[in-house]
Each structure stands twice: as C-alpha cells, then as structure tokens.
Coordinates of N, CA, C and O and ligand atoms in Angstrom, one line a residue:
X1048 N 0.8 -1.2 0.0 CA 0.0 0.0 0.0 C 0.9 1.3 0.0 O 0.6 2.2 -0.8
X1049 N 1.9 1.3 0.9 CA 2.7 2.4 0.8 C 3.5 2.8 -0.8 O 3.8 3.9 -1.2
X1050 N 3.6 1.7 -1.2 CA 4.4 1.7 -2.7 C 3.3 2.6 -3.6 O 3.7 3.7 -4.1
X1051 N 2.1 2.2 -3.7 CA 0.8 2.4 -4.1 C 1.1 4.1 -3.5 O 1.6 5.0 -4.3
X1052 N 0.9 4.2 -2.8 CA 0.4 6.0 -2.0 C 1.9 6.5 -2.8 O 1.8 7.5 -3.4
X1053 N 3.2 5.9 -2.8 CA 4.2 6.4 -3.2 C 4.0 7.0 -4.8 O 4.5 8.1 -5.3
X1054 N 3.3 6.2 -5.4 CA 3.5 6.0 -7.1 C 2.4 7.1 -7.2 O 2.7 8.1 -7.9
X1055 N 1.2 7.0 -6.4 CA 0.2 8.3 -6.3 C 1.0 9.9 -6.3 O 0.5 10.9 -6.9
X1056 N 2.2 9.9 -5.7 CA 2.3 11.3 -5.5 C 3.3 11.7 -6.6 O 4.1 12.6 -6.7
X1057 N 3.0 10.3 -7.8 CA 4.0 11.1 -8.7 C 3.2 11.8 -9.4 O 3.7 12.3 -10.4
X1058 N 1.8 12.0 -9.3 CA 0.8 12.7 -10.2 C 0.8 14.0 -9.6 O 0.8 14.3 -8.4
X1059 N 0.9 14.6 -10.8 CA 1.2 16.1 -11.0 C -0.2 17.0 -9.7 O -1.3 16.5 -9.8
X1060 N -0.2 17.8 -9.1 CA -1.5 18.0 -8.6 C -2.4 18.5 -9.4 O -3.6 18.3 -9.3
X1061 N -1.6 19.4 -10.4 CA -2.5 19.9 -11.8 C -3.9 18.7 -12.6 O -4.9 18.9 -13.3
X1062 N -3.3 17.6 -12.1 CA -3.5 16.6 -13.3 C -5.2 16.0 -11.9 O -6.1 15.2 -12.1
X1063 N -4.9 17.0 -10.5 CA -5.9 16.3 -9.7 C -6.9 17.5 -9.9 O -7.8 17.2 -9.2
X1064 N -7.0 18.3 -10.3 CA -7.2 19.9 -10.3 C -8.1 19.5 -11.5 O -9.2 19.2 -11.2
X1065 N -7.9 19.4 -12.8 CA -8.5 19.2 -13.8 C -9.5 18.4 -13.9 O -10.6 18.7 -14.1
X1066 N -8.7 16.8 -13.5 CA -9.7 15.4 -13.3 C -11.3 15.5 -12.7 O -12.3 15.2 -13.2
X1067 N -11.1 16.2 -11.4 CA -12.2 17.2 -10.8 C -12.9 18.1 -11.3 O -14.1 17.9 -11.6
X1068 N -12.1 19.1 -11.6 CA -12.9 20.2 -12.5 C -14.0 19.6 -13.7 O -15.2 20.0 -13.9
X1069 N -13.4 18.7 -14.2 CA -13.9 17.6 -15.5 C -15.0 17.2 -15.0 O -16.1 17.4 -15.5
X1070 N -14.8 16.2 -13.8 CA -15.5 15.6 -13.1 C -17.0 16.6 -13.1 O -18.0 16.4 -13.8
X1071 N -16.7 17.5 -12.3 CA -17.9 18.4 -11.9 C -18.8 18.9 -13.1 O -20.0 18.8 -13.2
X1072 N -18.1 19.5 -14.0 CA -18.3 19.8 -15.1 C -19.2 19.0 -16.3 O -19.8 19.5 -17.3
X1073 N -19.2 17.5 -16.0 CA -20.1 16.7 -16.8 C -20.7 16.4 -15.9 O -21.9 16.7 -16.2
X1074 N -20.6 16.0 -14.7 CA -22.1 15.2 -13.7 C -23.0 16.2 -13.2 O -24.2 15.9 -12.9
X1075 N -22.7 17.6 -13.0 CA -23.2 18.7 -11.7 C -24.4 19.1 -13.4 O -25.4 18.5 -13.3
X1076 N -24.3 19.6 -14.1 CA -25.3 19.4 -15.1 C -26.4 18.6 -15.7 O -27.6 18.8 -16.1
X1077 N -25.2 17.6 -15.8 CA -26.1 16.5 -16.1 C -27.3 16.1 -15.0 O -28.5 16.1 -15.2
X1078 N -26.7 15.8 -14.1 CA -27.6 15.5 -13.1 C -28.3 16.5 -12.6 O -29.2 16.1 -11.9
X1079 N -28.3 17.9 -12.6 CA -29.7 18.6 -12.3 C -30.5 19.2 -13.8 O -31.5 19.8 -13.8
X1080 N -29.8 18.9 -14.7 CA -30.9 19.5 -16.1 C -31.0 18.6 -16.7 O -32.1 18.4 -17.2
X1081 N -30.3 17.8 -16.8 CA -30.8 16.5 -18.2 C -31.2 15.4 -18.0 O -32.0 15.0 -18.9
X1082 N -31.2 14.1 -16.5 CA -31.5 13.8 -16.1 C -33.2 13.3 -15.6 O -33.9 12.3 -15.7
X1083 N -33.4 14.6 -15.0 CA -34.8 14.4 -14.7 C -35.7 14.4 -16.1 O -36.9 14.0 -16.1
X1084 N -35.3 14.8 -16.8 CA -35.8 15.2 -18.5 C -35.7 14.0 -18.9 O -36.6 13.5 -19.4
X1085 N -34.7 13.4 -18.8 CA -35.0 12.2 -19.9 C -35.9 10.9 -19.4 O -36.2 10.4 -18.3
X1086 N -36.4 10.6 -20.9 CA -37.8 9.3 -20.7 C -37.4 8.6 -19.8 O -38.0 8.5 -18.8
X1087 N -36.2 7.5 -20.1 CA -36.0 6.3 -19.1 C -35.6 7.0 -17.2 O -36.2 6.6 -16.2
X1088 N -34.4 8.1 -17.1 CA -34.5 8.0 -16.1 C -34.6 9.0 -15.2 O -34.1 9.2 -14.1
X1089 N -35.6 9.8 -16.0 CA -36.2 10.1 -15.1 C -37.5 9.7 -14.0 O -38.1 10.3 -13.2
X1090 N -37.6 8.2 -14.7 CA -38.5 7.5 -13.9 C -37.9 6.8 -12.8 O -38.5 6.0 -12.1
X1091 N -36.2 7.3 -12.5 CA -35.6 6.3 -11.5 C -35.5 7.5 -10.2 O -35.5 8.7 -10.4
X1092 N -35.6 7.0 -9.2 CA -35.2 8.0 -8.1 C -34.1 8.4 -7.9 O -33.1 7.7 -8.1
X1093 N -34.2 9.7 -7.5 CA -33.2 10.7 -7.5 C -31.9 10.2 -6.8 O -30.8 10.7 -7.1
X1094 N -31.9 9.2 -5.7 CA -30.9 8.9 -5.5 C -29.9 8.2 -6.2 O -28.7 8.2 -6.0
X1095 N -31.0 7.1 -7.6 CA -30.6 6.3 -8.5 C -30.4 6.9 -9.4 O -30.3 6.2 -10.4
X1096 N -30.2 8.2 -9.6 CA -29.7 8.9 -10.9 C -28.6 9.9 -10.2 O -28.1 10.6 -11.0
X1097 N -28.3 10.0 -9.1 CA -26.8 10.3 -8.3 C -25.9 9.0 -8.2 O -24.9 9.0 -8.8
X1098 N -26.2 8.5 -7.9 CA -25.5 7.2 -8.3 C -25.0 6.6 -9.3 O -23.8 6.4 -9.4
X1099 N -26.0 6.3 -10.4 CA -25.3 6.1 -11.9 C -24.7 7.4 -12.4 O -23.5 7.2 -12.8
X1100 N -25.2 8.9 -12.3 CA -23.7 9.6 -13.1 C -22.7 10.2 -12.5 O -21.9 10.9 -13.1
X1101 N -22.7 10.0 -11.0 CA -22.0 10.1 -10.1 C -21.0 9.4 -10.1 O -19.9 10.0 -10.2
X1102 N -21.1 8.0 -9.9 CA -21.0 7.1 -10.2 C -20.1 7.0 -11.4 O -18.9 6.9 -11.0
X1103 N -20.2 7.1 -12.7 CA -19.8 6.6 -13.7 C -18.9 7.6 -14.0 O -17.7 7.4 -14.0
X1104 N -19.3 8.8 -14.2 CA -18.1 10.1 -14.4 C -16.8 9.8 -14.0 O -15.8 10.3 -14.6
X1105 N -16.7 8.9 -12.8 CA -15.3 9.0 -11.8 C -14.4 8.4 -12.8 O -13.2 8.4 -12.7
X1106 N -15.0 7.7 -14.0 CA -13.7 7.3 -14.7 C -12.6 8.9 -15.7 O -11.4 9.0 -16.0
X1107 N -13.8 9.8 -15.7 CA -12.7 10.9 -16.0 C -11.8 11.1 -15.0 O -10.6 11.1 -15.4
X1108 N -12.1 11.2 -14.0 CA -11.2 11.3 -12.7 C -9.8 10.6 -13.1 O -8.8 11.3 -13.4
X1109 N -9.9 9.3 -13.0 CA -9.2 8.0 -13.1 C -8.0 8.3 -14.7 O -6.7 8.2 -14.7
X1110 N -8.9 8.7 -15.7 CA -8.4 9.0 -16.7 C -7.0 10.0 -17.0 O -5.9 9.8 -17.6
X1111 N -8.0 11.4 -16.2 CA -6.9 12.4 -16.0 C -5.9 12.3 -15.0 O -5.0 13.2 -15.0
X1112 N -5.9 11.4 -14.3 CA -4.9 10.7 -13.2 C -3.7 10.1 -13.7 O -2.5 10.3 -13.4
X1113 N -4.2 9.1 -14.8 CA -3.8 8.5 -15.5 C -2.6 9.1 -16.6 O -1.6 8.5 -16.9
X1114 N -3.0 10.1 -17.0 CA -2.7 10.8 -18.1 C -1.3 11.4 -17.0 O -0.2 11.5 -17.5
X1115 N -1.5 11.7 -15.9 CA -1.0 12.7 -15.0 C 0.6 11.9 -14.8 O 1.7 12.2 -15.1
X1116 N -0.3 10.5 -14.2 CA 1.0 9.8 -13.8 C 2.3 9.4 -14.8 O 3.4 9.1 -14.4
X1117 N 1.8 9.7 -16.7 CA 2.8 9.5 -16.8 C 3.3 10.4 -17.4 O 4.4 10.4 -17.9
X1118 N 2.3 11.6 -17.4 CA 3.9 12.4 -17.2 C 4.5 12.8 -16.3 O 5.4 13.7 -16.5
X1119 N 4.2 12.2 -15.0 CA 5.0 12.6 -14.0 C 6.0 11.5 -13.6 O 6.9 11.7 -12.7
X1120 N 5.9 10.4 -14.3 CA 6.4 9.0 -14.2 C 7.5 9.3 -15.2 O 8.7 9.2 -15.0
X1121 N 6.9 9.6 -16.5 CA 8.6 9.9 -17.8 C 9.1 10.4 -17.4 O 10.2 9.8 -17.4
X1122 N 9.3 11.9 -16.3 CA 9.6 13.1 -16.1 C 11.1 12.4 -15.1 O 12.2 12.7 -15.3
X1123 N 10.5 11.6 -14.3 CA 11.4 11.3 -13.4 C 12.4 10.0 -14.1 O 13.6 9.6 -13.7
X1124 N 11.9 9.7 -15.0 CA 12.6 8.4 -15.3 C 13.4 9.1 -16.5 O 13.6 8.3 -17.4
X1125 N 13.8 10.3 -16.6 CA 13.9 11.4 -17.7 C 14.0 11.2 -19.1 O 14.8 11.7 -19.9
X1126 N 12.5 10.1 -19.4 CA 12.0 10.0 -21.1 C 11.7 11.6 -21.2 O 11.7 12.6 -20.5
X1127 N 11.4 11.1 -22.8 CA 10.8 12.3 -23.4 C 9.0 12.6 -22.3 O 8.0 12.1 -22.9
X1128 N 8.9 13.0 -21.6 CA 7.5 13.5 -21.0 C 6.6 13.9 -21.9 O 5.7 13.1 -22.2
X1129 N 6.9 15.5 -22.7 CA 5.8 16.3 -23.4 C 5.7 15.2 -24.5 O 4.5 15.1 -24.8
X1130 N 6.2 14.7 -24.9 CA 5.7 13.5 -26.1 C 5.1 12.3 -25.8 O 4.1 11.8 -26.3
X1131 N 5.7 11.9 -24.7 CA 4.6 10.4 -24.0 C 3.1 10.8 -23.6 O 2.2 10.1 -24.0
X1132 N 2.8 12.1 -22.5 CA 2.3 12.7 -22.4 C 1.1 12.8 -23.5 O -0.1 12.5 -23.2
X1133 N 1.5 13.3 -24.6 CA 0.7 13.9 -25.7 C -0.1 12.3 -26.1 O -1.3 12.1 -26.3
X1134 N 1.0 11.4 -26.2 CA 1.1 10.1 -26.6 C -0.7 9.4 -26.1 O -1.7 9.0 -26.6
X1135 N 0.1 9.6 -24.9 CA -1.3 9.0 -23.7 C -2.7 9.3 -23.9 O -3.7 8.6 -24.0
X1136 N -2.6 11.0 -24.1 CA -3.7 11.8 -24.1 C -4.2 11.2 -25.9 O -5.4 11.0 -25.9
X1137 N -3.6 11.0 -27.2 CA -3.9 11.3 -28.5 C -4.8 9.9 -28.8 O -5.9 9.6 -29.2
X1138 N -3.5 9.1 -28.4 CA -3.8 7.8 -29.5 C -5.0 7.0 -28.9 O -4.7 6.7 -27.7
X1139 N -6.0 6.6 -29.2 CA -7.5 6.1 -29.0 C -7.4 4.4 -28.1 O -6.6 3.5 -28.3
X1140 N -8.0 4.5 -27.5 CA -8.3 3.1 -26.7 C -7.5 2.9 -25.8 O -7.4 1.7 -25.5
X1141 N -6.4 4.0 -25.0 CA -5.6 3.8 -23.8 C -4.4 3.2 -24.9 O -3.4 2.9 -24.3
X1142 N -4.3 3.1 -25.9 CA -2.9 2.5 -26.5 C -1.6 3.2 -26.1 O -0.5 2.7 -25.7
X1143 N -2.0 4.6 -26.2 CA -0.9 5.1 -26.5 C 0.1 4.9 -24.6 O 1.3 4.8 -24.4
X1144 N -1.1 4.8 -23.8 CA -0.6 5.0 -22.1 C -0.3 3.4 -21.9 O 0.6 3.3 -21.1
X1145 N -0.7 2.4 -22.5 CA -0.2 0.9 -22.9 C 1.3 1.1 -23.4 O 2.3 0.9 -22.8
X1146 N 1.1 1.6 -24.3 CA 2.6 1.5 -24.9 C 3.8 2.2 -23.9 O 5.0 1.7 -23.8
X1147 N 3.5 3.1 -23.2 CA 4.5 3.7 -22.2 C 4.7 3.0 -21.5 O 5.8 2.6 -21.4
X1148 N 3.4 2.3 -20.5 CA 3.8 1.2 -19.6 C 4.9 0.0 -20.3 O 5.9 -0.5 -19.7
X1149 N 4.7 -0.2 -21.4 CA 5.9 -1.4 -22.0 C 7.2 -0.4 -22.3 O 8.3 -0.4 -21.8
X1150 N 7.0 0.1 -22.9 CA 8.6 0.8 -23.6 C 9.1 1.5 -22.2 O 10.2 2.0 -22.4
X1151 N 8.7 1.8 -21.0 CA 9.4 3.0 -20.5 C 10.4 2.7 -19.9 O 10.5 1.5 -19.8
X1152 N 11.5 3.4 -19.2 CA 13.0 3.3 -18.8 C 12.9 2.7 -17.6 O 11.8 2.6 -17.1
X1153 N 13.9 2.1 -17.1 CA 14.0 1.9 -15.5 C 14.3 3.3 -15.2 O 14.7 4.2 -15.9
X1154 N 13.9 3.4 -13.4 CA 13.8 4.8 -12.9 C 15.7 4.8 -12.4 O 16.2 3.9 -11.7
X1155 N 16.5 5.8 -12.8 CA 17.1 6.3 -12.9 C 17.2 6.5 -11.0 O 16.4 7.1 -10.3
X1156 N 18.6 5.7 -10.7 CA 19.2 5.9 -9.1 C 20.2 6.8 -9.3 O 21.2 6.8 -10.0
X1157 N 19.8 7.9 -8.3 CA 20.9 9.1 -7.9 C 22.1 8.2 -7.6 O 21.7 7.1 -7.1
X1158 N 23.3 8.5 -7.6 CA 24.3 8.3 -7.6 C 24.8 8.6 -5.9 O 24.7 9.7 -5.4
X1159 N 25.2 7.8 -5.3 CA 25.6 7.9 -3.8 C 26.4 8.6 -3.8 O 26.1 9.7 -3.4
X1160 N 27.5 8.5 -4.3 CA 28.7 9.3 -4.3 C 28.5 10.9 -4.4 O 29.2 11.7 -3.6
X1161 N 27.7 11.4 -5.3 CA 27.5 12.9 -6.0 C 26.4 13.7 -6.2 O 26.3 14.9 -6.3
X1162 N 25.3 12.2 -6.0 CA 23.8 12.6 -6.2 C 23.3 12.9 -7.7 O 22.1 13.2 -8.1
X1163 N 25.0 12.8 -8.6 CA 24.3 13.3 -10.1 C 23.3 11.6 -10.2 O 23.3 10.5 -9.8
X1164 N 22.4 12.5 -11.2 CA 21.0 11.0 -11.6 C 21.6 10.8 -13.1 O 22.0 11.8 -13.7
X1165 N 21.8 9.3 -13.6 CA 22.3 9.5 -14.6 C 20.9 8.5 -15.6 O 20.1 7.7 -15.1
X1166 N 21.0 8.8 -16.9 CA 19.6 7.9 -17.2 C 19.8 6.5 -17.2 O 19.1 5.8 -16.5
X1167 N 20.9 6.0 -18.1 CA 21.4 4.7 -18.2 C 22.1 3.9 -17.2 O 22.9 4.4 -16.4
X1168 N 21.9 3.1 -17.1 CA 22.6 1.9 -16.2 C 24.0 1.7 -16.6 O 24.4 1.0 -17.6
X1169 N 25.1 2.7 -15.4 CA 26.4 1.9 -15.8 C 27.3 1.5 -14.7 O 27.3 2.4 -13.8
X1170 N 28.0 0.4 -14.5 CA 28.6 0.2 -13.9 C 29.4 1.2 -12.6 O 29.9 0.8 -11.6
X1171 N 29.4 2.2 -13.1 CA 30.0 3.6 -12.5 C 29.8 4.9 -12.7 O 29.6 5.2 -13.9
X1172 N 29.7 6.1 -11.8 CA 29.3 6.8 -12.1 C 29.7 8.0 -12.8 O 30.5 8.7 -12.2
X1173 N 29.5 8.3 -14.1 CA 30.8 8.8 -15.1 C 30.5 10.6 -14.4 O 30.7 11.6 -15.1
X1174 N 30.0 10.8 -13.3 CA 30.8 11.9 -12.9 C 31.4 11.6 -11.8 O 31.9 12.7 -11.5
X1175 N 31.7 10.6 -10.9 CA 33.1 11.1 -9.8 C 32.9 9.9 -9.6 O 32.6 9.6 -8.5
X1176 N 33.0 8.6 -10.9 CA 33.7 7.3 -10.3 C 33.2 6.6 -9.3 O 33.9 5.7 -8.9
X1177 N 31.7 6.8 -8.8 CA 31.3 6.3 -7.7 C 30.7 4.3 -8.2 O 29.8 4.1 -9.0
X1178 N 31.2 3.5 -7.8 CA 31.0 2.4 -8.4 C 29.2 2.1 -8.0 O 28.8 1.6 -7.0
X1179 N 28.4 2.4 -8.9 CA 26.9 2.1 -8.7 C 26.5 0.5 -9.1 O 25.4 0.0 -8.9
X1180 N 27.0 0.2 -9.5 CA 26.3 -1.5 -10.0 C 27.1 -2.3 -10.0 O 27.9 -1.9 -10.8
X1181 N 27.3 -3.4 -9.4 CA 28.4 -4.3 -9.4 C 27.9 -4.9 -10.9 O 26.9 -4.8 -11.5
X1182 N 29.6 -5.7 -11.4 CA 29.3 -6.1 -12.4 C 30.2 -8.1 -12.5 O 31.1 -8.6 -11.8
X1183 N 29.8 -8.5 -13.3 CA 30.6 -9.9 -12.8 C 31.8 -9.9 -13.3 O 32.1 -9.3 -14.4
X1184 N 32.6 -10.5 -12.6 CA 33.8 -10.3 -12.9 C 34.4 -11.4 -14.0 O 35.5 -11.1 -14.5
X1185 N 33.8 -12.7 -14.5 CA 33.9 -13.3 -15.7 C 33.4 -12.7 -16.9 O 34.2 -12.7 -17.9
X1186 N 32.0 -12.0 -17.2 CA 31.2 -11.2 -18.2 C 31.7 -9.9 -18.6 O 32.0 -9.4 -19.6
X1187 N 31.6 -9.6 -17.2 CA 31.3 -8.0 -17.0 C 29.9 -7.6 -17.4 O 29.7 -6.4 -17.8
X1188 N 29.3 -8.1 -17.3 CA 27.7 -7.6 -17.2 C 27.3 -7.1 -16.3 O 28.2 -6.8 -15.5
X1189 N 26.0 -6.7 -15.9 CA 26.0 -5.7 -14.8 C 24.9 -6.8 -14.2 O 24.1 -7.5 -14.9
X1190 N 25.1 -6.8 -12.9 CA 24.5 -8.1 -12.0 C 23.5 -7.3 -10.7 O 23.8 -6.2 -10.2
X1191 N 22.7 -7.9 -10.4 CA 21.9 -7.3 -9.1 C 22.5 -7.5 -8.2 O 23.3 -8.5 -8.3
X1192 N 22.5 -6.8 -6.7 CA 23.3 -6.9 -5.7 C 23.0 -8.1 -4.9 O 23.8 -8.9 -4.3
X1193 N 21.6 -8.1 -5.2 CA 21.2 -9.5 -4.4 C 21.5 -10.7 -5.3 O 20.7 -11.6 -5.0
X1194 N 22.2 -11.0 -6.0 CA 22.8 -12.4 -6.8 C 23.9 -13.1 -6.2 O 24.9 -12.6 -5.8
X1195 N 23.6 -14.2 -6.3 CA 24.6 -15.4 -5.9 C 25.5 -15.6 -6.9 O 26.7 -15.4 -6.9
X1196 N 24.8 -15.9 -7.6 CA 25.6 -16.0 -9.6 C 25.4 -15.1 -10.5 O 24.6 -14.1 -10.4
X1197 N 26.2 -15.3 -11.3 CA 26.0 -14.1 -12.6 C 24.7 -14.9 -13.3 O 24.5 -16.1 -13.3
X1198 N 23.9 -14.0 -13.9 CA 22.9 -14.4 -14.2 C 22.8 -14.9 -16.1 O 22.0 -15.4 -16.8
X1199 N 24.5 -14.4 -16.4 CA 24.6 -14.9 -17.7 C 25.5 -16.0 -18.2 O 25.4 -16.8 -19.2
X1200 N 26.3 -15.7 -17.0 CA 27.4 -16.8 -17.4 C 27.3 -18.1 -16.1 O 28.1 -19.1 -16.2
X1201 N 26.6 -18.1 -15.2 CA 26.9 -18.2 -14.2 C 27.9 -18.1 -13.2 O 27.5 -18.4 -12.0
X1202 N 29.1 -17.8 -13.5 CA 29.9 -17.0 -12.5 C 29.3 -17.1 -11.0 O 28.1 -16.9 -11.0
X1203 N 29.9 -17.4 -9.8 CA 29.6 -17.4 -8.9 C 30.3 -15.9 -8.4 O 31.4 -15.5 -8.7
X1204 N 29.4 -15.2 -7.9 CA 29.9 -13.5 -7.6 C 30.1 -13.8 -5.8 O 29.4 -14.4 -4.9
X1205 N 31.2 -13.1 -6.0 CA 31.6 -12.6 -4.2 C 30.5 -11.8 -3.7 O 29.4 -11.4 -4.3
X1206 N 31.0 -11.4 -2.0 CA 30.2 -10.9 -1.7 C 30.3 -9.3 -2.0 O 31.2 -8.8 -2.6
X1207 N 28.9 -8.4 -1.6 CA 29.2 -7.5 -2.4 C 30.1 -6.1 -2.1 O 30.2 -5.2 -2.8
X1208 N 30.9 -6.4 -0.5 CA 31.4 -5.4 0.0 C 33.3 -5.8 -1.4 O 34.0 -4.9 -1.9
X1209 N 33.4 -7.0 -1.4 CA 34.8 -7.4 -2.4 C 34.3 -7.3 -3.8 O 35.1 -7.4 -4.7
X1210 N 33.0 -7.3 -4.3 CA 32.9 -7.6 -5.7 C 34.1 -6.4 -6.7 O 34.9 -6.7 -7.6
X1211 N 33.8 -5.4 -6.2 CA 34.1 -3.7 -6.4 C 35.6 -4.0 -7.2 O 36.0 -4.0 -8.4
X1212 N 36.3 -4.5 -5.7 CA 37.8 -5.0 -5.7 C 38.4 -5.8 -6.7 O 39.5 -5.7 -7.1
X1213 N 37.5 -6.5 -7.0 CA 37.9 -7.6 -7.4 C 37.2 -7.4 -9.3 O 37.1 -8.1 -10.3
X1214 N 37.1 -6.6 -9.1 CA 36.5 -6.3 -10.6 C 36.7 -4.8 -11.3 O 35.9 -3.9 -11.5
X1215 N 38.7 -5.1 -11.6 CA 39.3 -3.4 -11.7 C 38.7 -3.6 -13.8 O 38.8 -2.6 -14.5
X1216 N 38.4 -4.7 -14.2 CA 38.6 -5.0 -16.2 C 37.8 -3.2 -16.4 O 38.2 -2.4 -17.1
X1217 N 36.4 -3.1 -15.4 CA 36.1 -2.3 -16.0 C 35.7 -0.8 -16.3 O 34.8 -0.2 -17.0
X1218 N 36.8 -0.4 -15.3 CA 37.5 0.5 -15.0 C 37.6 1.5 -16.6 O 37.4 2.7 -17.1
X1219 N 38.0 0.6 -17.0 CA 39.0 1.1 -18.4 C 38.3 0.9 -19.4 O 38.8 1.2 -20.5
Ligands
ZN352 ZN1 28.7 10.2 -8.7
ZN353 ZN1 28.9 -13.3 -15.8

C-alpha cells in the first residue's frame, strides 16, 4: 500500500485539479438538467440517478490521473515526457498509455557518491567514479546486488562489500 500511495504522489497536482474540475463539469449538469428530463430515467429515483452519473463520471477522474501519472512518471525516469504525455492523451483506446507502460525506462538511481541522476545503467558513475552496480567479474555484465551467480554466465559472484575490488577490467 505504501508503494501504491508512493507512485500516487508522482501525479502532477495539476492533473488532480483538472480530473475534478472535468468531473464536476459533466455530472453537476447532467444530473440537475438532463436527467430528470430524460424518458428512461427520469422514472428512476433521484438517488438512482446520483448514483449512476455520479457514479460513472469518476472514470474521468481516473483517466486524468492516468494521463498525470505518466507524465510525471517519464519526467522522473527522464524519457521524453511532453511527447509520451501527448502520446497518452492522442492515441485512441488507452494504446498510447499501454505503450509507455511497456517501452518506458527503468527509474534512474541518484548516484551515492555525488547525487548526479544518470539515465542509463552503468557500472560507475561517469561523474566522480562512484561504483553504482556491481558487475561480474567473468562477463562483465551488470548483475543485481542481491545475486549469488552471474545471471549470464553463471559465475559465482563474491560478496558485495569485495565484488568492487575484485573487478578493476572495467575501470577502463
Ligand atoms: Zn557520482
Ligand atoms: Zn557473468
């Protein structure tokens, strides 16, 4: 849940500001002028006609949320934003916010050493050398910290306070 409330606050507030506004804007009408007017329901009770467009509207909500998160999601993972963004919003049947979920970057770790954010994954940090990813020392691939083995060659990897040490190839 916390991960959940985390990923929420990557939405822009703008993007909660609008979703709302939208919101209000199709139901707060609808349901006091067009509603009671129409043949089918206006035969339903007024609580059953707060309910269904009440009700149903919140997918704008959801939508403009949606739209929000990823540009606030590219932003950080530093894709192109105003283009995915546009992406999300243009292309018909959620494709285009589908397609970002598959193509988009891993999120980009500040660098311990310097704090520079760099986009790509590299073994070190090409502004002050700070060694960010261990890598195996048979491959040289870049391996997770939590691995026993290299995940390509199998290589059995040290632990990860010596991996650093013991892996000058790729330095250079
Ligand atoms: Zn650094
Ligand atoms: Zn390996």
């Amino acid at each position: 849940m916390s991960r959940f409330t985390k990923e929420l606050r990557v939405i822009p507030k703008t993007a909660w500001v609008v979703g709302w506004f939208a919101y209000l804007c199709f139901t707060v009408p609808l349901f006091i002028f067009v509603t009671p007017t129409d043949r089918e329901l206006g035969k339903w009770p007024r609580w059953g006609q707060a309910l269904l467009i009440y009700g149903i509207f919140l997918f704008v909500v959801a939508v403009v949320a949606l739209i929000g998160y990823v540009y606030g999601d590219a932003k950080r993972r530093q894709m192109r934003y105003v283009m995915w963004t546009l992406l999300a919003i243009f292309i018909p049947n959620a494709i285009g916010m589908i397609l970002y979920f598959i193509l988009r970057d891993p999120l980009p770790k500040p660098c311990p050493g310097c704090g520079h954010v760099e986009k790509a994954r590299f073994p070190f940090c090409p502004r002050c050398g700070t060694l960010l990813q261990p890598t195996c020392p048979k491959c040289d691939k870049l391996v997770e910290p939590t691995w026993a083995n290299c995940a390509y060659c199998g290589q059995q990897l040290p632990e990860p306070a010596t991996r650093a040490a013991q892996n000058p190839s790729v330095a250079t």
